[in-house]
Short mmCIF file of C-alpha atoms and ligand atoms in Angstrom, two decimals:
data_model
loop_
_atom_site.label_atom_id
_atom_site.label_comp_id
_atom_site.label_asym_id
_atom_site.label_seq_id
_atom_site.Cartn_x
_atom_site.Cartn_y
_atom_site.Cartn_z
CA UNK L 431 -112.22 212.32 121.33
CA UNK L 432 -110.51 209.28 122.61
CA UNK L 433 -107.82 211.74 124.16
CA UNK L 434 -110.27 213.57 125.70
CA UNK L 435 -112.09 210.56 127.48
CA UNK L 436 -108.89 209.00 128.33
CA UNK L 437 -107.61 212.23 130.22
CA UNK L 438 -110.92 212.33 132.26
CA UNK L 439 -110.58 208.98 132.81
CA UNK L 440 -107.21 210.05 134.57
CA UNK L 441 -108.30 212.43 136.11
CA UNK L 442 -111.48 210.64 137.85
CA UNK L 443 -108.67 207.96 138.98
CA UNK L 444 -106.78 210.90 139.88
CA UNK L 445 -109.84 211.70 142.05
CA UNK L 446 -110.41 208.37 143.75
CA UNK L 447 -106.69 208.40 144.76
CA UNK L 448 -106.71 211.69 146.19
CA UNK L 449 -110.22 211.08 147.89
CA UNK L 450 -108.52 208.25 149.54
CA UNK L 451 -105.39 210.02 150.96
CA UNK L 452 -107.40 212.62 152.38
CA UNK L 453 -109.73 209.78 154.34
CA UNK L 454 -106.23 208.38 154.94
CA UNK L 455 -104.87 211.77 156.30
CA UNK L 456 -107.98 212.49 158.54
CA UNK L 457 -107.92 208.67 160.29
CA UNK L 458 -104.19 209.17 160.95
CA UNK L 459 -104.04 212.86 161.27
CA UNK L 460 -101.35 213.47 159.40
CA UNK L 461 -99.66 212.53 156.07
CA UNK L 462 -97.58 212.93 153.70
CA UNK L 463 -97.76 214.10 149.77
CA UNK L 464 -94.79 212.72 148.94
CA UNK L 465 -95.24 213.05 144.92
CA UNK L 466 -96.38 216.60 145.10
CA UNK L 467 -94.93 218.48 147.82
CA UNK L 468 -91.42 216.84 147.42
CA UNK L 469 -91.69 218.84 144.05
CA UNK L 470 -92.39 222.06 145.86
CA UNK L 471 -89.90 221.06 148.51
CA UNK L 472 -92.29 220.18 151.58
CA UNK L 473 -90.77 217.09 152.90
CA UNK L 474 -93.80 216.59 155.07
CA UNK L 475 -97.30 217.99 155.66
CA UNK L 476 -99.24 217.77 158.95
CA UNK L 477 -102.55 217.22 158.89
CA UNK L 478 -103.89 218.81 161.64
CA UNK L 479 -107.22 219.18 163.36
CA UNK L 480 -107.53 222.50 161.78
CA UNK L 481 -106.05 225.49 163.16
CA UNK L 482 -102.70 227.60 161.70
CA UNK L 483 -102.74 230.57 164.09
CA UNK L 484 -98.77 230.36 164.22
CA UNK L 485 -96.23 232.41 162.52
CA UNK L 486 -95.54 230.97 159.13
CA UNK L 487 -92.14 231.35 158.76
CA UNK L 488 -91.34 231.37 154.52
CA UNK L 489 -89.28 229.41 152.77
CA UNK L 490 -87.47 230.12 149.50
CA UNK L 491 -88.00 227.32 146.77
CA UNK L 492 -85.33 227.93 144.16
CA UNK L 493 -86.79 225.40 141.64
CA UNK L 494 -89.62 228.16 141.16
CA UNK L 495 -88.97 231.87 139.74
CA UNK L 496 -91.09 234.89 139.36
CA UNK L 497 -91.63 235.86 136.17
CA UNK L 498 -91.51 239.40 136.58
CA UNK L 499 -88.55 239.60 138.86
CA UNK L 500 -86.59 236.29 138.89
CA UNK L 501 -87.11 235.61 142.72
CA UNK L 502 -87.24 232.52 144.23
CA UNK L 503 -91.27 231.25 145.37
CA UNK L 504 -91.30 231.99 148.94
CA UNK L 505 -94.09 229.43 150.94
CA UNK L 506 -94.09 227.72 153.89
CA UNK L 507 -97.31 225.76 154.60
CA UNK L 508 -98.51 224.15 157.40
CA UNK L 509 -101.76 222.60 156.30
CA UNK L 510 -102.33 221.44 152.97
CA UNK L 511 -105.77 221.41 151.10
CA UNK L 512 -105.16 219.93 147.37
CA UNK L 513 -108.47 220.04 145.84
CA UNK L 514 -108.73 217.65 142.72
CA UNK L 515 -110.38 219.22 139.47
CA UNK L 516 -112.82 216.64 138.60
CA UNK L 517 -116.39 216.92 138.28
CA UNK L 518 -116.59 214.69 141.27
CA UNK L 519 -115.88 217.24 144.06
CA UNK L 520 -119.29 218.67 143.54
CA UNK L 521 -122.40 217.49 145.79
CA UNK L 522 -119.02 217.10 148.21
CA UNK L 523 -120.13 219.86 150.54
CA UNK L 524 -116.70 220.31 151.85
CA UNK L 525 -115.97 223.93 151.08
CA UNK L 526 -115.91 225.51 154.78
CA UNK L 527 -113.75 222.63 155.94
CA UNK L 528 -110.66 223.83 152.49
CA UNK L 529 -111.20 226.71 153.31
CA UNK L 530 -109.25 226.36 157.06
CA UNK L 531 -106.61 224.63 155.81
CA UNK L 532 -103.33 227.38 155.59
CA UNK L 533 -102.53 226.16 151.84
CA UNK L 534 -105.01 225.33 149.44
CA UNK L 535 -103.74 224.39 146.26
CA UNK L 536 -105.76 224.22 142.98
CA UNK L 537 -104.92 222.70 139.68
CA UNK L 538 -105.13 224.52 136.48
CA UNK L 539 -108.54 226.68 135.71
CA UNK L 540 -110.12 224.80 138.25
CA UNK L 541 -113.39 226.80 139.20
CA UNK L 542 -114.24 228.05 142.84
CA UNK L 543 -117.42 230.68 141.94
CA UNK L 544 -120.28 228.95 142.30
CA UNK L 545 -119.12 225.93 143.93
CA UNK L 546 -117.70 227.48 146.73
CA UNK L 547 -119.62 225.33 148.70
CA UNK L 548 -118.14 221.89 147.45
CA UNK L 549 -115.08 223.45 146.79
CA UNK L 550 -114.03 226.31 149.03
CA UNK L 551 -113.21 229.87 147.93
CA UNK L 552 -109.19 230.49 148.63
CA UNK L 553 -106.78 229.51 146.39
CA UNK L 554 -103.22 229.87 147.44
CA UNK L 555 -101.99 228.13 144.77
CA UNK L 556 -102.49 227.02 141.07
CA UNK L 557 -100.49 224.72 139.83
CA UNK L 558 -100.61 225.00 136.07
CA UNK L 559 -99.52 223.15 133.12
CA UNK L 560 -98.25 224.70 130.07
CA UNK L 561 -101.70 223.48 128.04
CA UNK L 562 -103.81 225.28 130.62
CA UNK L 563 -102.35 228.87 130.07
CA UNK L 564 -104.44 229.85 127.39
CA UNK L 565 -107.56 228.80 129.42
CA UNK L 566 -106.59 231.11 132.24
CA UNK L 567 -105.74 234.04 130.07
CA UNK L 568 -109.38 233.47 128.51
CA UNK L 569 -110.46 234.92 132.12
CA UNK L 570 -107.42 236.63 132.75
CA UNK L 571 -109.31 239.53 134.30
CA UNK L 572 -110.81 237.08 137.07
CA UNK L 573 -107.19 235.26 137.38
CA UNK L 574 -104.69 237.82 137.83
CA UNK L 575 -106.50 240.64 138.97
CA UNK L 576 -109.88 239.61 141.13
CA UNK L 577 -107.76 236.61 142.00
CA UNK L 578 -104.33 238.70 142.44
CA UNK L 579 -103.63 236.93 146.01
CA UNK L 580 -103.07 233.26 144.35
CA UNK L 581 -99.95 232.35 143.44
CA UNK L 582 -99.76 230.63 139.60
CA UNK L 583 -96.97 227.92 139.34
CA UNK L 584 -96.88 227.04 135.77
CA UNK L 585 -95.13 223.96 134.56
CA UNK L 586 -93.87 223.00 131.37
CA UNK L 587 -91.45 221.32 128.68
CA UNK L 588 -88.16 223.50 128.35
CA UNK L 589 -88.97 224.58 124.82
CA UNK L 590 -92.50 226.14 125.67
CA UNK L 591 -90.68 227.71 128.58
CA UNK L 592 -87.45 229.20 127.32
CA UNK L 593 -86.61 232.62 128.53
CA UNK L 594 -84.17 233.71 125.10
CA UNK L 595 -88.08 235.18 123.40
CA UNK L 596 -88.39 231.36 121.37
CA UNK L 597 -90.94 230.10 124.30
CA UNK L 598 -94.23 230.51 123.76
CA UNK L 599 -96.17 229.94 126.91
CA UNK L 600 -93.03 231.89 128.77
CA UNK L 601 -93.88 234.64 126.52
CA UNK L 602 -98.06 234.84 127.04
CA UNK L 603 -96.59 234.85 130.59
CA UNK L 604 -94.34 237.66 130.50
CA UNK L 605 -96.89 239.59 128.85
CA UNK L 606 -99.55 238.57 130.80
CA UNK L 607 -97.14 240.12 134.01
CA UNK L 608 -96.78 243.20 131.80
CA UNK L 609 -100.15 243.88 131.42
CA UNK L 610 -101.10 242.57 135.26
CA UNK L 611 -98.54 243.55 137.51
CA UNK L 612 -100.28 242.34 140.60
CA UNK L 613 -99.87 238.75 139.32
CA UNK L 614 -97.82 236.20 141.11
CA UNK L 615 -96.70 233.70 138.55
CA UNK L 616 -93.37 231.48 138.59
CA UNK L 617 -92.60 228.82 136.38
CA UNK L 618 -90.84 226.02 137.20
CA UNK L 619 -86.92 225.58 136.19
CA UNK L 620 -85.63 223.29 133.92
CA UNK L 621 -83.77 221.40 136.86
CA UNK L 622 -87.01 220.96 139.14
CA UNK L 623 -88.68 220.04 135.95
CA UNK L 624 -86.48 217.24 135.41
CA UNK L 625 -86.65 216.34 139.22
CA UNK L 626 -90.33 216.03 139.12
CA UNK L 627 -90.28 213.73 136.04
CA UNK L 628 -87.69 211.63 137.54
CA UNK L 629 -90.45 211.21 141.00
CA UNK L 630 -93.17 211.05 138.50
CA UNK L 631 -91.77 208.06 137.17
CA UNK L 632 -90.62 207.04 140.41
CA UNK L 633 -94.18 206.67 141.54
CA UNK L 634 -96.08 205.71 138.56
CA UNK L 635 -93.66 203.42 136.87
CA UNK L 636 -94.39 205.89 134.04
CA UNK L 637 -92.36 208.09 131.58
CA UNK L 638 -94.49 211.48 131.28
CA UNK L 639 -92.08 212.59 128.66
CA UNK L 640 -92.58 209.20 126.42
CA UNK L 641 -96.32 208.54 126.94
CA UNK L 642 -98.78 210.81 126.20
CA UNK L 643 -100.00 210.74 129.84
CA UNK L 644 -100.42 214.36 131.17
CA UNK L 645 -101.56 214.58 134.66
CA UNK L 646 -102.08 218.12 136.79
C1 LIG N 17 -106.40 242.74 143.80
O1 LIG N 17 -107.58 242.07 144.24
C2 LIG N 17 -108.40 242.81 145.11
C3 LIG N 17 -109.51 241.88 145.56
O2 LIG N 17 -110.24 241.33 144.49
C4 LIG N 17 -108.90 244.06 144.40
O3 LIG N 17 -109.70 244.82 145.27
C5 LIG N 17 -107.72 244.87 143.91
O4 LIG N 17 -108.17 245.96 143.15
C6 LIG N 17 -106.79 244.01 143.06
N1 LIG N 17 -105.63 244.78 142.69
C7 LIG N 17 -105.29 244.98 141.42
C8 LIG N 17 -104.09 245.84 141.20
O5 LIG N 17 -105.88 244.51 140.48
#
């Protein structure tokens, strides 16, 4: 119980901080993510008064590999939506206005039906943690085959994610591809795994890997 209140307490800070960059991001018109999309390789984001009729040219991100095939995660985005999972984004009424932006990213199992209009209805992107797979293969239908255009970036320690048949969330992935071929899910490499920790800690002052302190 205590766990449980103390990661929504995270994640309503988590809230308040993002709320804030995005007020930020629309005074100045354009920011940066630095903890985030230096992880995916995005030095920098515009924020932009809304409009991403130009050619996206994609990018290869070799920290990120297909499960099904082994290739690199290939995204270039020029406008970044990264909608926060906490109970506060409802009553937001901001919906329409994610749903311009060229990249929206989600976090975990994250809902969009019936709060589209808080919350907006694409999803280019989950990012996943290891602990959230078996709540996405609970709806697996409405993940990886309704939802077959999002892309599933799932994160994890190295021994849930070991490809040699001993990890076990690699494995409910590799079957999950098996039985949904449509499905675009990568998980992260060991190196860009450490590489995140290392900005994680970086930015926080915080070890994830000591604490218990899991953030999406
Ligand atoms: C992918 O999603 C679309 C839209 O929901 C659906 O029409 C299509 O059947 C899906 N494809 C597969 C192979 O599930």
């Amino acid at each position: 119980m205590a766990c449980i209140l103390k990661r929504k307490t995270i994640v309503v800070i988590g809230f308040a901080v993002a709320f804030l960059v995005v007020i930020i991001a629309r005074l100045t018109n354009e920011v940066n993510f630095p903890l985030m999309l230096s992880c995916f390789g995005q030095s920098s984001v515009q924020w932009m008064p809304f409009s991403y009729t130009q050619k996206r040219h994609l990018r290869a991100h070799y920290g990120y590999l297909n499960v099904k095939n082994q290739e690199p995660l290939q995204l270039e985005c020029d406008l970044c939506a990264i909608i926060s999972n906490s109970g506060q984004m409802t009553e937001q009424k901001v919906g329409s206005e994610i749903d311009q932006a060229s990249c929206i990213w989600r976090m975990n199992n994250a809902p969009t039906k019936g709060y589209e209009e808080d919350v907006g209805k694409r999803t280019t992107i989950r990012v996943v943690s290891h602990t959230s797979v078996p709540l996405l293969l609970k709806n697996a239908d409405y993940f990886f085959k309704e939802t077959n255009s999002t892309i599933y970036v799932i994160w994890g320690p190295f021994r849930n994610m070991r490809k040699d048949g001993s990890g076990i969330v690699y494995n409910m992935l590799k079957k999950t591809v098996d039985s949904y071929p449509e499905a675009k899910i990568y998980v992260t490499t060991e190196k860009r795994m450490s590489y995140c920790d290392e900005i994680f800690k970086k930015e926080t002052g915080k070890d994830r890997l000591q604490g218990s302190l899991m953030t999406s």
